[in-house]
PDB file of C-alpha atoms in Angstrom:
ATOM      1  CA  MET C 174     100.190 109.706  78.075  1.00 77.00           C
ATOM      2  CA  LYS C 175     103.364 111.321  79.386  1.00 87.00           C
ATOM      3  CA  THR C 176     104.996 110.083  82.586  1.00 91.00           C
ATOM      4  CA  ALA C 177     104.713 113.570  84.081  1.00 93.00           C
ATOM      5  CA  GLN C 178     100.942 113.551  83.532  1.00 92.00           C
ATOM      6  CA  LYS C 179     100.694 110.152  85.219  1.00 93.00           C
ATOM      7  CA  GLY C 180     102.669 111.518  88.166  1.00 94.00           C
ATOM      8  CA  ILE C 181     100.452 114.588  88.487  1.00 94.00           C
ATOM      9  CA  LEU C 182      97.214 112.585  88.363  1.00 94.00           C
ATOM     10  CA  CYS C 183      98.569 110.062  90.852  1.00 95.00           C
ATOM     11  CA  ALA C 184      99.561 112.914  93.200  1.00 96.00           C
ATOM     12  CA  VAL C 185      96.089 114.439  92.913  1.00 95.00           C
ATOM     13  CA  ALA C 186      94.495 111.066  93.726  1.00 95.00           C
ATOM     14  CA  ILE C 187      96.774 110.641  96.778  1.00 95.00           C
ATOM     15  CA  ILE C 188      95.960 114.148  98.046  1.00 94.00           C
ATOM     16  CA  PHE C 189      92.235 113.446  97.682  1.00 93.00           C
ATOM     17  CA  SER C 190      92.638 110.215  99.669  1.00 90.00           C
ATOM     18  CA  TYR C 191      94.504 112.190 102.362  1.00 89.00           C
ATOM     19  CA  VAL C 192      91.833 114.909 102.493  1.00 89.00           C
ATOM     20  CA  GLU C 193      89.257 112.157 103.105  1.00 85.00           C
ATOM     21  CA  PHE C 194      91.164 111.056 106.193  1.00 79.00           C
ATOM     22  CA  LEU C 195      90.923 114.602 107.554  1.00 82.00           C
ATOM     23  CA  ILE C 196      87.202 115.247 106.998  1.00 78.00           C
ATOM     24  CA  PRO C 197      84.815 113.298 109.195  1.00 70.00           C
ATOM     25  CA  ILE C 198      81.605 112.640 107.246  1.00 67.00           C
ATOM     26  CA  PRO C 199      78.332 113.164 109.128  1.00 65.00           C
ATOM     27  CA  VAL C 200      77.004 109.709 108.212  1.00 60.00           C
ATOM     28  CA  PRO C 201      76.455 107.175 111.019  1.00 59.00           C
ATOM     29  CA  ILE C 202      78.154 104.444 109.011  1.00 61.00           C
ATOM     30  CA  PRO C 203      81.743 103.745 109.931  1.00 60.00           C
ATOM     31  CA  ALA C 204      84.163 103.030 107.071  1.00 66.00           C
ATOM     32  CA  PHE C 205      82.124 105.100 104.631  1.00 76.00           C
ATOM     33  CA  LYS C 206      84.148 107.491 102.494  1.00 81.00           C
ATOM     34  CA  LEU C 207      83.194 109.949  99.760  1.00 86.00           C
ATOM     35  CA  GLY C 208      85.611 108.498  97.222  1.00 88.00           C
ATOM     36  CA  LEU C 209      87.147 111.842  96.231  1.00 92.00           C
ATOM     37  CA  ALA C 210      90.130 110.027  94.695  1.00 93.00           C
ATOM     38  CA  ASN C 211      87.693 108.674  92.131  1.00 94.00           C
ATOM     39  CA  ILE C 212      87.576 112.188  90.606  1.00 95.00           C
ATOM     40  CA  ALA C 213      91.171 111.734  89.440  1.00 96.00           C
ATOM     41  CA  ILE C 214      90.571 108.122  88.367  1.00 96.00           C
ATOM     42  CA  LEU C 215      87.381 108.961  86.440  1.00 96.00           C
ATOM     43  CA  PHE C 216      89.071 111.965  84.819  1.00 96.00           C
ATOM     44  CA  CYS C 217      91.975 109.762  83.739  1.00 95.00           C
ATOM     45  CA  LEU C 218      89.593 107.123  82.349  1.00 95.00           C
ATOM     46  CA  TYR C 219      87.927 109.797  80.172  1.00 95.00           C
ATOM     47  CA  LYS C 220      91.144 111.472  78.989  1.00 94.00           C
ATOM     48  CA  PHE C 221      93.535 108.529  78.720  1.00 93.00           C
ATOM     49  CA  THR C 222      93.553 104.713  78.435  1.00 94.00           C
ATOM     50  CA  LEU C 223      92.543 101.900  80.792  1.00 96.00           C
ATOM     51  CA  THR C 224      96.180 100.803  81.245  1.00 95.00           C
ATOM     52  CA  ASP C 225      97.261 104.300  82.316  1.00 95.00           C
ATOM     53  CA  THR C 226      94.353 104.578  84.746  1.00 96.00           C
ATOM     54  CA  LEU C 227      95.006 101.115  86.169  1.00 96.00           C
ATOM     55  CA  LEU C 228      98.680 101.969  86.780  1.00 96.00           C
ATOM     56  CA  ILE C 229      97.783 105.246  88.503  1.00 96.00           C
ATOM     57  CA  ASN C 230      95.114 103.559  90.620  1.00 96.00           C
ATOM     58  CA  ILE C 231      97.390 100.736  91.790  1.00 96.00           C
ATOM     59  CA  ALA C 232     100.204 103.190  92.582  1.00 96.00           C
ATOM     60  CA  ARG C 233      97.740 105.340  94.531  1.00 95.00           C
ATOM     61  CA  CYS C 234      96.464 102.359  96.565  1.00 94.00           C
ATOM     62  CA  ILE C 235      99.992 101.271  97.496  1.00 95.00           C
ATOM     63  CA  ILE C 236     101.216 104.777  98.412  1.00 95.00           C
ATOM     64  CA  VAL C 237      98.086 105.700 100.394  1.00 93.00           C
ATOM     65  CA  SER C 238      98.199 102.452 102.372  1.00 92.00           C
ATOM     66  CA  LEU C 239     101.910 102.961 103.153  1.00 93.00           C
ATOM     67  CA  LEU C 240     101.427 106.603 104.156  1.00 91.00           C
ATOM     68  CA  PHE C 241      98.077 106.747 105.950  1.00 85.00           C
ATOM     69  CA  SER C 242      95.851 103.703 106.236  1.00 80.00           C
ATOM     70  CA  GLY C 243      98.387 100.963 107.009  1.00 81.00           C
ATOM     71  CA  ILE C 244      99.582  98.052 104.898  1.00 86.00           C
ATOM     72  CA  ASN C 245      96.762  95.815 106.219  1.00 83.00           C
ATOM     73  CA  ALA C 246      94.291  97.977 104.312  1.00 85.00           C
ATOM     74  CA  LEU C 247      96.082  97.386 100.975  1.00 92.00           C
ATOM     75  CA  PRO C 248      94.166  94.250  99.855  1.00 91.00           C
ATOM     76  CA  PHE C 249      90.873  96.033 100.558  1.00 90.00           C
ATOM     77  CA  ALA C 250      91.919  99.172  98.681  1.00 91.00           C
ATOM     78  CA  LEU C 251      93.208  97.145  95.710  1.00 94.00           C
ATOM     79  CA  ALA C 252      90.105  94.932  95.517  1.00 94.00           C
ATOM     80  CA  GLY C 253      87.766  97.927  95.577  1.00 93.00           C
ATOM     81  CA  GLY C 254      89.937 100.061  93.311  1.00 94.00           C
ATOM     82  CA  ILE C 255      90.598  97.504  90.589  1.00 96.00           C
ATOM     83  CA  LEU C 256      87.044  96.093  90.527  1.00 97.00           C
ATOM     84  CA  SER C 257      85.461  99.532  90.328  1.00 96.00           C
ATOM     85  CA  LEU C 258      87.855 100.679  87.606  1.00 97.00           C
ATOM     86  CA  LEU C 259      87.159  97.603  85.460  1.00 97.00           C
ATOM     87  CA  ILE C 260      83.394  98.007  85.926  1.00 97.00           C
ATOM     88  CA  MET C 261      83.581 101.741  85.043  1.00 97.00           C
ATOM     89  CA  TRP C 262      85.681 100.965  81.975  1.00 97.00           C
ATOM     90  CA  ALA C 263      83.285  98.225  80.794  1.00 97.00           C
ATOM     91  CA  ILE C 264      80.227 100.437  81.277  1.00 96.00           C
ATOM     92  CA  LYS C 265      81.901 103.374  79.539  1.00 95.00           C
ATOM     93  CA  LYS C 266      82.805 101.029  76.654  1.00 95.00           C
ATOM     94  CA  LEU C 267      79.081 100.205  76.174  1.00 94.00           C
ATOM     95  CA  GLY C 268      78.628 103.843  75.181  1.00 91.00           C
ATOM     96  CA  LYS C 269      75.042 104.234  76.406  1.00 91.00           C
ATOM     97  CA  PHE C 270      75.744 105.603  79.840  1.00 95.00           C
ATOM     98  CA  SER C 271      76.694 109.116  80.923  1.00 96.00           C
ATOM     99  CA  ILE C 272      79.369 109.987  83.471  1.00 96.00           C
ATOM    100  CA  PHE C 273      76.665 109.716  86.172  1.00 96.00           C
ATOM    101  CA  GLY C 274      75.943 106.045  85.542  1.00 96.00           C
ATOM    102  CA  ILE C 275      79.653 105.254  85.226  1.00 97.00           C
ATOM    103  CA  SER C 276      80.523 107.019  88.486  1.00 97.00           C
ATOM    104  CA  VAL C 277      77.676 105.405  90.462  1.00 97.00           C
ATOM    105  CA  ALA C 278      78.574 101.939  89.115  1.00 97.00           C
ATOM    106  CA  GLY C 279      82.185 102.581  90.150  1.00 96.00           C
ATOM    107  CA  ALA C 280      81.238 103.683  93.662  1.00 96.00           C
ATOM    108  CA  VAL C 281      78.850 100.760  94.227  1.00 96.00           C
ATOM    109  CA  SER C 282      81.262  98.147  92.865  1.00 96.00           C
ATOM    110  CA  HIS C 283      84.067  99.602  94.982  1.00 95.00           C
ATOM    111  CA  ASN C 284      82.043  98.819  98.101  1.00 93.00           C
ATOM    112  CA  MET C 285      81.119  95.373  96.826  1.00 94.00           C
ATOM    113  CA  GLY C 286      84.789  94.583  96.178  1.00 94.00           C
ATOM    114  CA  GLN C 287      85.759  95.625  99.680  1.00 91.00           C
ATOM    115  CA  ILE C 288      82.901  93.719 101.321  1.00 91.00           C
ATOM    116  CA  GLY C 289      83.894  90.698  99.207  1.00 92.00           C
ATOM    117  CA  ILE C 290      87.473  90.795 100.517  1.00 92.00           C
ATOM    118  CA  ALA C 291      86.198  91.321 104.074  1.00 89.00           C
ATOM    119  CA  ILE C 292      84.008  88.190 103.750  1.00 90.00           C
ATOM    120  CA  LEU C 293      87.031  86.165 102.581  1.00 90.00           C
ATOM    121  CA  TYR C 294      89.225  87.601 105.339  1.00 87.00           C
ATOM    122  CA  VAL C 295      86.824  87.056 108.227  1.00 85.00           C
ATOM    123  CA  GLY C 296      85.339  83.857 106.811  1.00 83.00           C
ATOM    124  CA  ASN C 297      81.722  84.759 107.526  1.00 81.00           C
ATOM    125  CA  LEU C 298      78.902  86.060 105.348  1.00 83.00           C
ATOM    126  CA  SER C 299      77.217  88.292 107.926  1.00 80.00           C
ATOM    127  CA  ILE C 300      79.263  91.334 106.825  1.00 84.00           C
ATOM    128  CA  ILE C 301      76.873  91.503 103.852  1.00 87.00           C
ATOM    129  CA  SER C 302      74.417  93.272 106.177  1.00 83.00           C
ATOM    130  CA  TYR C 303      76.530  96.439 105.828  1.00 84.00           C
ATOM    131  CA  LEU C 304      76.144  96.449 102.057  1.00 89.00           C
ATOM    132  CA  PRO C 305      72.648  98.072 101.765  1.00 90.00           C
ATOM    133  CA  PHE C 306      73.714 101.195 103.695  1.00 87.00           C
ATOM    134  CA  LEU C 307      77.010 101.428 101.856  1.00 90.00           C
ATOM    135  CA  ILE C 308      75.246 101.123  98.483  1.00 93.00           C
ATOM    136  CA  LEU C 309      72.688 103.844  99.299  1.00 92.00           C
ATOM    137  CA  CYS C 310      75.459 106.220 100.373  1.00 91.00           C
ATOM    138  CA  SER C 311      77.631 105.373  97.379  1.00 93.00           C
ATOM    139  CA  ILE C 312      74.795 106.141  94.936  1.00 95.00           C
ATOM    140  CA  ILE C 313      74.680 109.667  96.368  1.00 94.00           C
ATOM    141  CA  SER C 314      78.468 110.087  96.529  1.00 94.00           C
ATOM    142  CA  GLY C 315      78.762 108.605  93.011  1.00 96.00           C
ATOM    143  CA  ILE C 316      76.448 111.309  91.623  1.00 96.00           C
ATOM    144  CA  LEU C 317      78.404 113.979  93.504  1.00 95.00           C
ATOM    145  CA  ILE C 318      81.738 112.725  92.115  1.00 96.00           C
ATOM    146  CA  ALA C 319      80.210 112.649  88.610  1.00 96.00           C
ATOM    147  CA  VAL C 320      79.155 116.318  88.859  1.00 96.00           C
ATOM    148  CA  ILE C 321      82.635 117.375  89.998  1.00 96.00           C
ATOM    149  CA  THR C 322      84.444 115.299  87.356  1.00 96.00           C
ATOM    150  CA  ARG C 323      82.149 116.607  84.605  1.00 96.00           C
ATOM    151  CA  GLU C 324      83.001 120.206  85.526  1.00 96.00           C
ATOM    152  CA  VAL C 325      86.737 119.398  85.685  1.00 95.00           C
ATOM    153  CA  LEU C 326      86.562 117.751  82.257  1.00 95.00           C
ATOM    154  CA  LYS C 327      84.818 120.847  80.840  1.00 94.00           C
ATOM    155  CA  ILE C 328      87.515 123.172  82.196  1.00 94.00           C
ATOM    156  CA  LEU C 329      90.492 121.017  81.209  1.00 88.00           C
ATOM    157  CA  LYS C 330      89.286 120.213  77.694  1.00 78.00           C
TER     158      LYS C 330
ATOM    159  CA  MET Z 100      77.538 114.097  79.574  1.00 76.00           C
ATOM    160  CA  LYS Z 101      73.923 114.568  80.625  1.00 84.00           C
ATOM    161  CA  PHE Z 102      72.115 112.260  83.029  1.00 87.00           C
ATOM    162  CA  ASN Z 103      70.073 109.861  80.864  1.00 90.00           C
ATOM    163  CA  LYS Z 104      67.649 106.973  81.268  1.00 91.00           C
ATOM    164  CA  PHE Z 105      70.416 104.385  81.040  1.00 92.00           C
ATOM    165  CA  ASP Z 106      71.967 105.867  84.179  1.00 93.00           C
ATOM    166  CA  LEU Z 107      68.671 105.172  85.940  1.00 94.00           C
ATOM    167  CA  ILE Z 108      69.148 101.474  85.088  1.00 94.00           C
ATOM    168  CA  ILE Z 109      72.469 101.486  86.957  1.00 94.00           C
ATOM    169  CA  ILE Z 110      70.913 103.181  89.980  1.00 95.00           C
ATOM    170  CA  GLY Z 111      68.006 100.714  89.819  1.00 95.00           C
ATOM    171  CA  VAL Z 112      70.327  97.691  89.693  1.00 95.00           C
ATOM    172  CA  SER Z 113      72.339  99.111  92.621  1.00 95.00           C
ATOM    173  CA  LEU Z 114      69.177  99.584  94.674  1.00 95.00           C
ATOM    174  CA  ALA Z 115      68.104  96.031  93.801  1.00 95.00           C
ATOM    175  CA  ILE Z 116      71.438  94.667  95.107  1.00 93.00           C
ATOM    176  CA  ALA Z 117      70.965  96.747  98.278  1.00 92.00           C
ATOM    177  CA  VAL Z 118      67.469  95.350  98.832  1.00 92.00           C
ATOM    178  CA  LEU Z 119      68.592  91.763  98.113  1.00 90.00           C
ATOM    179  CA  SER Z 120      71.425  91.942 100.628  1.00 86.00           C
ATOM    180  CA  PHE Z 121      68.979  93.324 103.188  1.00 82.00           C
ATOM    181  CA  ILE Z 122      66.612  90.334 102.966  1.00 81.00           C
ATOM    182  CA  PRO Z 123      68.440  88.093 105.511  1.00 72.00           C
ATOM    183  CA  SER Z 124      67.849  90.730 108.212  1.00 69.00           C
ATOM    184  CA  PHE Z 125      64.100  90.699 107.518  1.00 69.00           C
ATOM    185  CA  THR Z 126      63.496  86.966 107.505  1.00 69.00           C
ATOM    186  CA  GLN Z 127      64.181  86.529 111.234  1.00 66.00           C
ATOM    187  CA  LYS Z 128      61.221  85.126 113.178  1.00 69.00           C
ATOM    188  CA  ASN Z 129      60.591  85.101 116.911  1.00 73.00           C
ATOM    189  CA  TYR Z 130      62.781  82.748 118.882  1.00 79.00           C
ATOM    190  CA  ASP Z 131      62.653  81.473 122.445  1.00 79.00           C
ATOM    191  CA  ARG Z 132      66.327  81.958 123.142  1.00 84.00           C
ATOM    192  CA  LYS Z 133      69.069  84.116 121.749  1.00 87.00           C
ATOM    193  CA  ILE Z 134      72.616  82.828 121.510  1.00 90.00           C
ATOM    194  CA  ALA Z 135      75.559  85.119 120.769  1.00 92.00           C
ATOM    195  CA  ASN Z 136      78.181  83.345 118.673  1.00 92.00           C
ATOM    196  CA  ILE Z 137      81.632  84.867 118.969  1.00 93.00           C
ATOM    197  CA  ILE Z 138      83.516  83.819 115.849  1.00 92.00           C
ATOM    198  CA  VAL Z 139      87.248  84.355 115.434  1.00 91.00           C
ATOM    199  CA  ASP Z 140      89.098  83.325 112.245  1.00 87.00           C
ATOM    200  CA  GLY Z 141      85.912  81.703 110.954  1.00 84.00           C
ATOM    201  CA  LYS Z 142      85.690  79.358 113.960  1.00 87.00           C
ATOM    202  CA  THR Z 143      83.260  79.703 116.863  1.00 89.00           C
ATOM    203  CA  ALA Z 144      85.339  80.700 119.881  1.00 90.00           C
ATOM    204  CA  LEU Z 145      82.512  81.140 122.396  1.00 89.00           C
ATOM    205  CA  LYS Z 146      78.735  80.769 122.592  1.00 90.00           C
ATOM    206  CA  ILE Z 147      76.835  82.839 125.119  1.00 90.00           C
ATOM    207  CA  ASP Z 148      73.170  82.434 125.993  1.00 89.00           C
ATOM    208  CA  LEU Z 149      72.035  86.053 126.246  1.00 88.00           C
ATOM    209  CA  GLN Z 150      68.995  85.297 128.437  1.00 83.00           C
ATOM    210  CA  ASP Z 151      70.829  83.411 131.137  1.00 80.00           C
ATOM    211  CA  SER Z 152      74.237  85.000 131.271  1.00 81.00           C
ATOM    212  CA  LYS Z 153      75.184  87.537 133.899  1.00 82.00           C
ATOM    213  CA  ASN Z 154      76.827  90.838 133.006  1.00 88.00           C
ATOM    214  CA  GLN Z 155      80.433  90.144 132.159  1.00 88.00           C
ATOM    215  CA  GLU Z 156      83.469  91.370 130.273  1.00 89.00           C
ATOM    216  CA  ILE Z 157      85.177  89.035 127.826  1.00 88.00           C
ATOM    217  CA  ASP Z 158      88.752  89.534 126.702  1.00 85.00           C
ATOM    218  CA  LEU Z 159      89.761  87.014 124.044  1.00 87.00           C
ATOM    219  CA  ASP Z 160      93.230  88.523 123.513  1.00 85.00           C
ATOM    220  CA  LEU Z 161      92.442  89.593 119.950  1.00 87.00           C
ATOM    221  CA  LYS Z 162      94.682  91.498 117.557  1.00 84.00           C
ATOM    222  CA  GLU Z 163      92.932  94.834 118.188  1.00 85.00           C
ATOM    223  CA  ASN Z 164      92.365  94.061 121.901  1.00 90.00           C
ATOM    224  CA  ASN Z 165      88.579  94.207 121.522  1.00 90.00           C
ATOM    225  CA  ILE Z 166      86.813  94.135 124.884  1.00 92.00           C
ATOM    226  CA  ILE Z 167      83.457  92.359 124.553  1.00 93.00           C
ATOM    227  CA  MET Z 168      80.761  93.125 127.119  1.00 92.00           C
ATOM    228  CA  VAL Z 169      77.559  91.219 127.926  1.00 92.00           C
ATOM    229  CA  LYS Z 170      74.972  93.486 129.528  1.00 89.00           C
ATOM    230  CA  LYS Z 171      71.252  92.934 130.276  1.00 87.00           C
ATOM    231  CA  GLY Z 172      70.738  90.387 127.502  1.00 88.00           C
ATOM    232  CA  THR Z 173      72.686  92.363 124.914  1.00 92.00           C
ATOM    233  CA  ILE Z 174      76.250  92.040 123.691  1.00 94.00           C
ATOM    234  CA  GLY Z 175      78.627  94.673 122.362  1.00 93.00           C
ATOM    235  CA  ILE Z 176      82.221  95.794 122.114  1.00 93.00           C
ATOM    236  CA  VAL Z 177      83.180  98.564 124.520  1.00 92.00           C
ATOM    237  CA  ASP Z 178      86.756  99.197 123.459  1.00 89.00           C
ATOM    238  CA  ALA Z 179      89.364  98.349 120.830  1.00 88.00           C
ATOM    239  CA  SER Z 180      92.882  99.553 120.111  1.00 87.00           C
ATOM    240  CA  CYS Z 181      92.279 100.527 116.479  1.00 80.00           C
ATOM    241  CA  LYS Z 182      91.642 104.056 115.210  1.00 76.00           C
ATOM    242  CA  ASP Z 183      88.189 103.856 113.641  1.00 75.00           C
ATOM    243  CA  LYS Z 184      86.400 101.848 116.404  1.00 80.00           C
ATOM    244  CA  PHE Z 185      84.059 100.383 113.799  1.00 81.00           C
ATOM    245  CA  CYS Z 186      83.004  97.565 116.141  1.00 84.00           C
ATOM    246  CA  LYS Z 187      82.432  99.835 119.140  1.00 86.00           C
ATOM    247  CA  ASN Z 188      80.311 102.219 117.039  1.00 83.00           C
ATOM    248  CA  THR Z 189      78.010  99.356 116.048  1.00 84.00           C
ATOM    249  CA  GLY Z 190      76.760  99.447 119.650  1.00 87.00           C
ATOM    250  CA  PHE Z 191      75.051  96.674 121.603  1.00 91.00           C
ATOM    251  CA  ILE Z 192      73.053  94.070 119.706  1.00 90.00           C
ATOM    252  CA  SER Z 193      70.392  91.600 120.809  1.00 87.00           C
ATOM    253  CA  ARG Z 194      68.161  90.646 117.828  1.00 85.00           C
ATOM    254  CA  PRO Z 195      68.760  87.431 115.860  1.00 85.00           C
ATOM    255  CA  GLY Z 196      70.487  88.266 112.575  1.00 80.00           C
ATOM    256  CA  GLN Z 197      72.340  91.290 113.936  1.00 85.00           C
ATOM    257  CA  SER Z 198      76.131  91.188 113.970  1.00 88.00           C
ATOM    258  CA  ILE Z 199      79.225  93.107 115.012  1.00 90.00           C
ATOM    259  CA  VAL Z 200      82.325  92.876 112.853  1.00 88.00           C
ATOM    260  CA  CYS Z 201      85.975  93.681 113.474  1.00 88.00           C
ATOM    261  CA  VAL Z 202      87.845  92.942 110.263  1.00 86.00           C
ATOM    262  CA  PRO Z 203      91.428  93.446 111.598  1.00 85.00           C
ATOM    263  CA  SER Z 204      90.776  91.011 114.483  1.00 88.00           C
ATOM    264  CA  ARG Z 205      88.884  88.650 112.155  1.00 89.00           C
ATOM    265  CA  LEU Z 206      86.110  88.806 114.742  1.00 91.00           C
ATOM    266  CA  ILE Z 207      82.365  88.469 114.262  1.00 91.00           C
ATOM    267  CA  ILE Z 208      79.705  88.393 116.937  1.00 92.00           C
ATOM    268  CA  GLU Z 209      76.363  87.278 115.587  1.00 90.00           C
ATOM    269  CA  ILE Z 210      73.061  86.641 117.323  1.00 89.00           C
ATOM    270  CA  GLU Z 211      71.403  83.360 116.563  1.00 86.00           C
ATOM    271  CA  GLY Z 212      67.781  82.589 117.397  1.00 84.00           C
ATOM    272  CA  VAL Z 213      67.066  79.171 118.891  1.00 81.00           C
ATOM    273  CA  ASN Z 214      63.780  77.516 119.764  1.00 76.00           C
ATOM    274  CA  ASN Z 215      63.404  75.686 123.069  1.00 67.00           C
ATOM    275  CA  LYS Z 216      63.052  72.200 121.591  1.00 59.00           C
ATOM    276  CA  TYR Z 217      66.707  72.335 120.568  1.00 54.00           C
ATOM    277  CA  ASP Z 218      67.779  73.244 124.078  1.00 52.00           C
ATOM    278  CA  ALA Z 219      69.104  69.784 124.831  1.00 49.00           C
ATOM    279  CA  VAL Z 220      71.403  70.059 121.810  1.00 51.00           C
ATOM    280  CA  LEU Z 221      72.722  73.566 122.288  1.00 53.00           C
ATOM    281  CA  GLY Z 222      72.604  73.918 126.064  1.00 48.00           C
ATOM    282  CA  GLY Z 223      73.426  77.176 127.762  1.00 49.00           C
ATOM    283  CA  VAL Z 224      76.888  78.664 127.962  1.00 48.00           C
ATOM    284  CA  GLN Z 225      79.416  76.404 126.348  1.00 42.00           C
TER     285      GLN Z 225
END
């Protein structure tokens, strides 16, 4: 993978993260996001290697937290981002699952990673009660992201 | 690239995790008294008996300046200095098992159910 391609994909992921800050989602769950940046990450995972995708994802997390969400959000973004990428990669490696299963697993594990860090940070388990709602929403957003990424992959063959 | 039956397994497992993490909220029984535990940094900073306490505002000087309010046997956060107001949007809570979280302030308010026989141990407002 060329450095320029990495740069472009990273820029796309950052723009998607920024767009998410601008659109309020009509879901009564605070802290829920669509995960648009996962389009770029999923695309990269299909077209290139795990190492490339990991680099792009980590760079995206750092830049987005410096630009928009604040440096305090970095551990949460990294935990969710890295866990979901590794899960998506492992499930893709199994070969049985389509882009839908991979995307949903990524979205769900992203939330679990973030809730995990939040439990460590606050030192109390009761945050787990947010997980059911987050998982239900991320199943839907995961399917949506899979549809978009599938179409992008078709066009950019 | 088509949706297949293996993808259903992933959705099924996700739903199972969702249901499992929902169980603690269901297992709450009826209690005689409800105590609100205000936990900061993993340590209990304040216990408030929701039945007995009068309406009051509590300012614990937290990182996000969360203003906690006790009102008619319920407890909630009415303001915070952060952008997303996650804690404020949770609203007022009163049932055992419910909680309000503010991650930046490392704050949790959770409602604990207590039966009267333990009254001597827990007391009222501490």
